[in-house]
mmCIF file of C-alpha atoms in Angstrom:
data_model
loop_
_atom_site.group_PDB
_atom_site.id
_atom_site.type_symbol
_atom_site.label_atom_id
_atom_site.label_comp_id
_atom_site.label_asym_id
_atom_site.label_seq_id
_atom_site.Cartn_x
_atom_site.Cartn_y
_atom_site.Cartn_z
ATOM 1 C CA UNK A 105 22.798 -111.679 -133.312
ATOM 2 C CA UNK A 106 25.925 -109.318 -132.971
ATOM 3 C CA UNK A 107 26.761 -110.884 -129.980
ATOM 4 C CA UNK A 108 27.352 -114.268 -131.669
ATOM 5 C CA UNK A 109 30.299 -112.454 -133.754
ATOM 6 C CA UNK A 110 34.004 -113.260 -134.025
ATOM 7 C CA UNK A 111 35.354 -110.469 -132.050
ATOM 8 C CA UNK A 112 37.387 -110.431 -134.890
ATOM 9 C CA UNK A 113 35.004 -108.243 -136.867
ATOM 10 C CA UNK A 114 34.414 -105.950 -133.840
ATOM 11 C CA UNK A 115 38.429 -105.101 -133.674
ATOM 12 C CA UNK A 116 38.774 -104.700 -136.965
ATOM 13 C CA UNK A 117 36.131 -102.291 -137.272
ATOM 14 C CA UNK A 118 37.374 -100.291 -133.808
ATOM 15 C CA UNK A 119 40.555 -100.156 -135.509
ATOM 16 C CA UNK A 120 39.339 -98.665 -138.607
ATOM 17 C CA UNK A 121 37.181 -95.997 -136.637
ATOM 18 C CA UNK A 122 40.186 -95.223 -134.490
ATOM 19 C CA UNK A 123 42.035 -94.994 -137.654
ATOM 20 C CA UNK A 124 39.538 -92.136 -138.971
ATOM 21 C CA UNK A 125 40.037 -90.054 -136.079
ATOM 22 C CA UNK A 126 43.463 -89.058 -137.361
ATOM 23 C CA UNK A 127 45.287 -86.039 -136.700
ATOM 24 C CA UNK A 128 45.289 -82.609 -138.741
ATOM 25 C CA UNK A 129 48.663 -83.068 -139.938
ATOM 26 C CA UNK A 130 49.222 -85.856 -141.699
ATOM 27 C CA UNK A 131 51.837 -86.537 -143.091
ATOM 28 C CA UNK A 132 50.558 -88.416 -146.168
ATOM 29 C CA UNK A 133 48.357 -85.333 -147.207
ATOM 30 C CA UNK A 134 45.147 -87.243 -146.374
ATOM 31 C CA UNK A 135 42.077 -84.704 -146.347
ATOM 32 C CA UNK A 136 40.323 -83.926 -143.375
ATOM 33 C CA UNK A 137 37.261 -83.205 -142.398
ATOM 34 C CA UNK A 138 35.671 -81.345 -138.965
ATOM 35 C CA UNK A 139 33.227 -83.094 -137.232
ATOM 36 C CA UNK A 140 31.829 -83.440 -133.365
ATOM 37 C CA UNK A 141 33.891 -84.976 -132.686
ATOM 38 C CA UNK A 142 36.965 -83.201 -134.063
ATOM 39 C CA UNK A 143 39.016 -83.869 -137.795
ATOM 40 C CA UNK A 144 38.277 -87.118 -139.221
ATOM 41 C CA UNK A 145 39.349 -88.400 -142.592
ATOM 42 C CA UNK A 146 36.333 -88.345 -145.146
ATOM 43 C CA UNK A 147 33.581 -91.358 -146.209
ATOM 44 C CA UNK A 148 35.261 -92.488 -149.346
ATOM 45 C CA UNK A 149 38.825 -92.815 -146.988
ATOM 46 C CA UNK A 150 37.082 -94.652 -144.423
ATOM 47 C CA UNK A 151 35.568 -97.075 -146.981
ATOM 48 C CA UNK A 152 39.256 -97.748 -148.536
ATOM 49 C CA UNK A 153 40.460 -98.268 -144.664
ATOM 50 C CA UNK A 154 37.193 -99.972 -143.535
ATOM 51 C CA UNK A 155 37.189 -102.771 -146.885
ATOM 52 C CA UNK A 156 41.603 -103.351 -146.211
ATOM 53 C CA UNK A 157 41.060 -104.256 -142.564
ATOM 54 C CA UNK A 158 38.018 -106.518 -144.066
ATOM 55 C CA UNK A 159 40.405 -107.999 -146.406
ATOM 56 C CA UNK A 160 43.027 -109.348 -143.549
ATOM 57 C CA UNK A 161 39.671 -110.431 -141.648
ATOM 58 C CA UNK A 162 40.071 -113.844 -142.938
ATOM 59 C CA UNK A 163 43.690 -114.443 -142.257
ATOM 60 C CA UNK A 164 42.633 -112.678 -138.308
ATOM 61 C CA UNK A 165 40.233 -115.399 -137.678
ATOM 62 C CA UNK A 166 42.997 -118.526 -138.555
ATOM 63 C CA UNK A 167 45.272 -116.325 -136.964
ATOM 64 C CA UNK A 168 44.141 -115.044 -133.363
ATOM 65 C CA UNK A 169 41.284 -117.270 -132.478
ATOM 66 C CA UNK A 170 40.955 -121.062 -131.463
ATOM 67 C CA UNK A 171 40.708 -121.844 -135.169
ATOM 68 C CA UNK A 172 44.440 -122.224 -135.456
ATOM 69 C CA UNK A 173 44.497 -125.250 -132.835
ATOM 70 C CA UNK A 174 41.197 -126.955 -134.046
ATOM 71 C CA UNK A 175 41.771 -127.063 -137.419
ATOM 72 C CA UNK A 176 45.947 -128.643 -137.434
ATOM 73 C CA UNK A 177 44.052 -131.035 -134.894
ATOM 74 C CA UNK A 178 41.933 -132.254 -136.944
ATOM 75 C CA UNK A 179 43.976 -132.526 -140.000
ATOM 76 C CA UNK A 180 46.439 -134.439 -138.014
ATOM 77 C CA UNK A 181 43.187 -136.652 -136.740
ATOM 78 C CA UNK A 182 42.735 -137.323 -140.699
ATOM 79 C CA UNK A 183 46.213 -138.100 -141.450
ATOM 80 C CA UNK A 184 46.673 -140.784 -138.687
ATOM 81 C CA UNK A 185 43.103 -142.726 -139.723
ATOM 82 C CA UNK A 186 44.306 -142.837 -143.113
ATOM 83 C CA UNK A 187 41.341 -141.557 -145.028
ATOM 84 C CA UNK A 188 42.972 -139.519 -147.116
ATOM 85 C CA UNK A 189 40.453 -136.802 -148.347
ATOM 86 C CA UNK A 190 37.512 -137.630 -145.760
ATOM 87 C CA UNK A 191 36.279 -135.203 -143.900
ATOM 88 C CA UNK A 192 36.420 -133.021 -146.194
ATOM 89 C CA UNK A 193 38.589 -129.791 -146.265
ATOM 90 C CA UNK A 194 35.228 -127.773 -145.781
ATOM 91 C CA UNK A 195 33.830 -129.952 -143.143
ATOM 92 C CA UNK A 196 37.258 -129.618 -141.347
ATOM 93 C CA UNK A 197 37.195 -125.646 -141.841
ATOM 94 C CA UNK A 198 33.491 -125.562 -140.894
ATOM 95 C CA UNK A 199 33.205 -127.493 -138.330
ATOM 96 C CA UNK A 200 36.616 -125.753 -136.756
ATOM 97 C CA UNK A 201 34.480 -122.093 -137.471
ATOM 98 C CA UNK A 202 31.952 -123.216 -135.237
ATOM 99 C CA UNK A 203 33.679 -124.365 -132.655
ATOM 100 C CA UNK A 204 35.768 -121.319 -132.369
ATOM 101 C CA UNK A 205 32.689 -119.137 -132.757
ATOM 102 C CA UNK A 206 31.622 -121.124 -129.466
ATOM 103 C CA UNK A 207 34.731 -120.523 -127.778
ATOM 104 C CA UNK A 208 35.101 -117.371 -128.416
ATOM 105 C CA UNK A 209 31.359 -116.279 -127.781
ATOM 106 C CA UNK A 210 31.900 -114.813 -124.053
ATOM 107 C CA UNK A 211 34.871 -112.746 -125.436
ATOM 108 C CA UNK A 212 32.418 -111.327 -127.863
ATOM 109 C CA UNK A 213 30.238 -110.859 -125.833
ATOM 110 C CA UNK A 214 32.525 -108.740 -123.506
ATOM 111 C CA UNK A 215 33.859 -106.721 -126.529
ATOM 112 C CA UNK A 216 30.684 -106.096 -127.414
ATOM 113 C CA UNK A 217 28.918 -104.385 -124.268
ATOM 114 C CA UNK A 218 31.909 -102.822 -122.806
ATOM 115 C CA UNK A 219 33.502 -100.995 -126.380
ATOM 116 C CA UNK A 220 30.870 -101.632 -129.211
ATOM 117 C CA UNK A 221 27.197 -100.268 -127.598
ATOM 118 C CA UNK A 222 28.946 -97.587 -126.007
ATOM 119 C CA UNK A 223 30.931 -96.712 -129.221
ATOM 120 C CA UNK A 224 27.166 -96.878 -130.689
ATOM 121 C CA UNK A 225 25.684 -95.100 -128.588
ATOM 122 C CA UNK A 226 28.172 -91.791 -128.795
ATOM 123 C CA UNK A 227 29.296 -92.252 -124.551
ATOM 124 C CA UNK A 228 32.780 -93.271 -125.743
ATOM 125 C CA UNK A 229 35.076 -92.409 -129.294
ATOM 126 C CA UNK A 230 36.986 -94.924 -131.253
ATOM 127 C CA UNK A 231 40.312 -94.416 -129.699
ATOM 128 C CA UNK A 232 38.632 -95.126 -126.169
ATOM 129 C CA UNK A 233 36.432 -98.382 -127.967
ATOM 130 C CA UNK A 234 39.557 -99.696 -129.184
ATOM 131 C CA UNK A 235 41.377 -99.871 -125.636
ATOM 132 C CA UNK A 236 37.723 -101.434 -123.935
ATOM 133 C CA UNK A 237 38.026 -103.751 -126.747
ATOM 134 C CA UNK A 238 41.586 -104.965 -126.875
ATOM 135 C CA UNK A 239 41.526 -105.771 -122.907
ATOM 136 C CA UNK A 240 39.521 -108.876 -123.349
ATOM 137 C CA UNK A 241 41.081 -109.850 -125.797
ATOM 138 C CA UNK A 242 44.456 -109.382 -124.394
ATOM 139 C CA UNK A 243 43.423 -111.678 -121.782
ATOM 140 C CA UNK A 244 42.288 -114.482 -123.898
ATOM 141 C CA UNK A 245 45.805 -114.099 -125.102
ATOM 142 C CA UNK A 246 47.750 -114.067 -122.090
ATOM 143 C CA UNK A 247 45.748 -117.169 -120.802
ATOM 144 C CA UNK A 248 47.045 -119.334 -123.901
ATOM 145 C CA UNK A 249 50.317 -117.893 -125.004
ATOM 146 C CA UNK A 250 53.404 -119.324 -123.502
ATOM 147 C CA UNK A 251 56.039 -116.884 -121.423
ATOM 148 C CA UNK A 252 58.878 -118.064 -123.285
ATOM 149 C CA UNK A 253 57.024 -117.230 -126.406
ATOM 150 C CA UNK A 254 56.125 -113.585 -125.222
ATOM 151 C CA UNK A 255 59.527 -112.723 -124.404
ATOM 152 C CA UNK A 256 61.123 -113.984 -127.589
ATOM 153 C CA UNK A 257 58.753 -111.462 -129.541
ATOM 154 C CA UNK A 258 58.962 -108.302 -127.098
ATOM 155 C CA UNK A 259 62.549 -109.027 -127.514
ATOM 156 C CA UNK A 260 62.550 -109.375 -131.511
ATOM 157 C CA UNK A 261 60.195 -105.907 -131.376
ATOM 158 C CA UNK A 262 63.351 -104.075 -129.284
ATOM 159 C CA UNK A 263 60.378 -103.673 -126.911
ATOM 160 C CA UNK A 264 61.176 -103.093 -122.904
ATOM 161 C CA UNK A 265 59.513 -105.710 -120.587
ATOM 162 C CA UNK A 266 56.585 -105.203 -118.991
ATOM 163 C CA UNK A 267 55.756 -104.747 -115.771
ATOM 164 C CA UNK A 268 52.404 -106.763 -115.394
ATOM 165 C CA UNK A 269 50.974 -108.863 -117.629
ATOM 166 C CA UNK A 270 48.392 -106.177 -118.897
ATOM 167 C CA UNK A 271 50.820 -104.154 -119.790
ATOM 168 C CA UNK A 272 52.217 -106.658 -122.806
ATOM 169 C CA UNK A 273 51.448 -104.762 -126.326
ATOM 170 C CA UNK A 274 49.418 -106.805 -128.841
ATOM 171 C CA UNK A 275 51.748 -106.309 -131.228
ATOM 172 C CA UNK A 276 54.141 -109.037 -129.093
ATOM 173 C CA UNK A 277 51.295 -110.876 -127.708
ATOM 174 C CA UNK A 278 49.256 -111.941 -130.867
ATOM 175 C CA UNK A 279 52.325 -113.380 -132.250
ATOM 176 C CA UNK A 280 52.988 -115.158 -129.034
ATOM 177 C CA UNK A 281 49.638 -116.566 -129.060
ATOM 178 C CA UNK A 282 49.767 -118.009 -133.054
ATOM 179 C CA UNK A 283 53.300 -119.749 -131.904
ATOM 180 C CA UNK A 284 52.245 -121.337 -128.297
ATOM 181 C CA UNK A 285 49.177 -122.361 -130.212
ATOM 182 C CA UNK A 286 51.278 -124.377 -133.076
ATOM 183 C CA UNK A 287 53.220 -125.864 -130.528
ATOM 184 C CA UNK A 288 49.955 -127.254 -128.818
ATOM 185 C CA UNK A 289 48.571 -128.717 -131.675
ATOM 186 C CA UNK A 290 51.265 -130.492 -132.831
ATOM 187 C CA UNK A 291 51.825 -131.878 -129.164
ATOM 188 C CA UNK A 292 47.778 -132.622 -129.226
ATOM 189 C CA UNK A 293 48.613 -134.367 -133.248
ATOM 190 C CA UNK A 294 51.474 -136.114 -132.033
ATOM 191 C CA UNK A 295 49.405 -137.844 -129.113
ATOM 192 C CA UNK A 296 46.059 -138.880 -131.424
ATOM 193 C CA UNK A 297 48.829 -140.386 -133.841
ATOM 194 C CA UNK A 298 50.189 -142.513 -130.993
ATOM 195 C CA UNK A 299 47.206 -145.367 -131.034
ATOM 196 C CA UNK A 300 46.485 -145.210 -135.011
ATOM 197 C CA UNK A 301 50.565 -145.782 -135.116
ATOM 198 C CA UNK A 302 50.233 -149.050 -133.152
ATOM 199 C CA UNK A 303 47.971 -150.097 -134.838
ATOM 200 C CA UNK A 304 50.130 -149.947 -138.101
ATOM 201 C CA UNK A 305 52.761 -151.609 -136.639
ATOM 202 C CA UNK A 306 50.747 -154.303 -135.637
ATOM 203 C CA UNK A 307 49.042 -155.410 -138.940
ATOM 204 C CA UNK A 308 52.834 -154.791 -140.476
ATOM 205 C CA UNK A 309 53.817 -157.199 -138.600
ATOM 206 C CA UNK A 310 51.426 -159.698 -139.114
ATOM 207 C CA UNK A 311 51.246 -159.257 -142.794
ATOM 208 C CA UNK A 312 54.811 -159.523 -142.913
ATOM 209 C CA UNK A 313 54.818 -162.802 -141.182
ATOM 210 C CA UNK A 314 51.771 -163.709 -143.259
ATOM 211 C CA UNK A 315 54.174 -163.786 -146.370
ATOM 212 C CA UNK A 316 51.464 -160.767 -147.355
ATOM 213 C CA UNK A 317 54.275 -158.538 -149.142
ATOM 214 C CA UNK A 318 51.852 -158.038 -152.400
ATOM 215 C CA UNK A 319 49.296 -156.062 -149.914
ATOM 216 C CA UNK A 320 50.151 -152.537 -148.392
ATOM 217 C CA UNK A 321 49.758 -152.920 -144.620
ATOM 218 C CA UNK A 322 47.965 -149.608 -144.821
ATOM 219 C CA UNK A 323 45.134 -150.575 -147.020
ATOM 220 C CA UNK A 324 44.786 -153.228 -144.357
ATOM 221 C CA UNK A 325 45.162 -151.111 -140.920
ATOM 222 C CA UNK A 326 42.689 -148.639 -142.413
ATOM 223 C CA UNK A 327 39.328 -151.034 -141.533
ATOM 224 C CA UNK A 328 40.682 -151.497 -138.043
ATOM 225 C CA UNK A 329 41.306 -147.973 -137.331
ATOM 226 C CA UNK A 330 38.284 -146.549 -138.511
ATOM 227 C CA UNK A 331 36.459 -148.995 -136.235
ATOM 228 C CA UNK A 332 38.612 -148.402 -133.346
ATOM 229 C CA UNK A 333 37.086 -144.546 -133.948
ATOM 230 C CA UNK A 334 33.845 -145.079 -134.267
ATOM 231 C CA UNK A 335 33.967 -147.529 -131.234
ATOM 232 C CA UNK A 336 35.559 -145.124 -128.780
ATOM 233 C CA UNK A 337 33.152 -142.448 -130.284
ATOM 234 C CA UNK A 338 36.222 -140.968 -131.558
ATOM 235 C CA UNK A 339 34.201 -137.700 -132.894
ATOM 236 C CA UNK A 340 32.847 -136.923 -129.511
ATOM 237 C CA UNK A 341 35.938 -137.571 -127.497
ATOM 238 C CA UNK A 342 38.148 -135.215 -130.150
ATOM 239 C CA UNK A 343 35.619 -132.320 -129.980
ATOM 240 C CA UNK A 344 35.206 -132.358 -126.800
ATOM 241 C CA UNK A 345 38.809 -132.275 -125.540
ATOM 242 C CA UNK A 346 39.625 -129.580 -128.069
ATOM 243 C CA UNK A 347 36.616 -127.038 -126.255
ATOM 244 C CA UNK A 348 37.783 -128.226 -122.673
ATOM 245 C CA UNK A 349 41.370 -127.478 -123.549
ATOM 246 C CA UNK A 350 40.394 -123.644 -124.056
ATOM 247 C CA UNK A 351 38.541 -123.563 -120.641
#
C-alpha cells in the first residue's frame, strides 16, 4: 500500500525528520532534546514542522509530479471541443491524480526501499534518508527538465554550475522541471487545438455562405467535433500519449 504513494509524501516527511535532527545551537531558541540518536527538537515541534510540510503537500503534487502536464492538457482538450464545463473540473483533477500516481509509481517505489524501510528500520538517520530519497527523484527531474531551463535558475540562485548532472541542487532543478513542463503542455494544447480549429473554420465558412449569420458557428461545430472524438477514440488516444510521453 505505501508503495503506491506520491513520493511526494515520502519527501516531505524525510524532510521534516531531517529537520528534527537539528543542531544544539539554534539560533531561534528552539528546545532540544537528547536522544540515540543525538539532540532532536521535541514531539509537539515536530508536529508543528511535520503538519506545515503537510500543508504545501498539495501545491508539491501540482507542482513536481506529472500532474502539472496532464491536467493543462486536458483543460486545453476541453477548451478546443467546446464543451464548456464537461468533464468536469474533478474528473479532470482525478483522473490527472491517477495517472500521475501511475507514472510516478516506480519512483515511489525506489524512494521507498532505498530511504524509507531503512529510515524505518533504524540502519540509516533522516539526514542520510533524505539524500537516498532525493536521488531518484533528481533523476526524474533531470530526464524532463530542459538545459536551458536549469541554467536560467542556477543562474537566478547565484549558484556555480555543476559539474555532472547529479550534482544540480533541487532547489534549481524543481523549478526547472515546473517551467520545461509548462512549456510542453502548451506545445501538446497547441497541437490537439490544431484539428478542432479546422473544423471551426470550416462550418464558419459554410454558414457564412449559407446566409446563416443569426446562428453562432460554434453552436454548430460543437456536434461535429464531439463526433470526430469519439470516432478517433479521442479518450484513449489523449491518455495514452500523455503516459508514453513520460516514458
Amino acid at each position: 500500500m505505501k508503495k503506491n504513494l506520491c513520493p511526494a509524501l515520502y519527501i516531505a516527511t524525510l524532510a521534516a525528520r531531517s529537520a528534527f535532527a537539528a543542531p544544539p545551537d539554534s539560533p531561534f531558541g528552539i528546545t532540544l532534546v537528547q536522544n540515540k540518536s543525538g539532540p532532536a527538537l521535541t514531539a509537539p515541534l515536530q508536529m508543528v514542522l511535520l503538519l506545515t510540510l503537510l500543508t504545501l503537500l498539495p501545491a508539491i503534487l501540482m507542482s513536481v509530479t506529472p500532474f502539472l502536464r496532464i491536467v493543462i492538457v486536458l483543460h486545453f482538450l476541453r477548451q478546443a471541443l467546446g464543451t464548456q464545463t464537461a468533464p468536469s473540473n474533478q474528473v479532470q483533477v482525478g483522473l490527472a491524480l491517477f495517472l500521475s500516481i501511475l507514472i510516478m509509481q516506480p519512483v515511489a517505489v525506489d524512494v521507498y526501499q532505498h530511504a524509507w524501510e531503512p529510515l524505518e528500520q533504524g540502519k540509516i538517520n533522516a539526514a542520510q534518508a533524505w539524500e537516498q530519497a532525493s536521488g531518484p527523484i533528481r533523476t526524474f527531474f533531470l530526464k524532463y527538465a530542459r538545459e536551458k531551463d536549469i541554467h536560467l535558475f542556477i543562474e537566478l540562485s547565484h549558484s556555480s554550475m555543476p559539474a555532472r548532472p547529479s550534482d544540480v541542487p533541487l532547489t534549481a532543478l524543481a523549478p526547472a522541471y515546473v517551467l520545461s513542463e509548462l512549456k510542453t503542455a502548451f506545445q501538446i494544447g497547441a497541437v490537439l487545438f490544431l484539428p478542432f480549429l479546422v473544423i471551426d473554420l470550416v462550418v464558419a465558412s459554410v454558414a457564412l455562405s449559407a446566409g446563416m449569420m443569426q446562428l453562432p458557428p460554434v453552436m454548430i461545430s460543437a456536434p461535429f467535433k464531439i463526433l470526430l472524438f469519439v470516432l478517433v477514440d479521442g479518450w484513449n488516444l489523449v491518455v495514452g500519449s500523455l503516459v508514453h510521453s513520460f516514458h
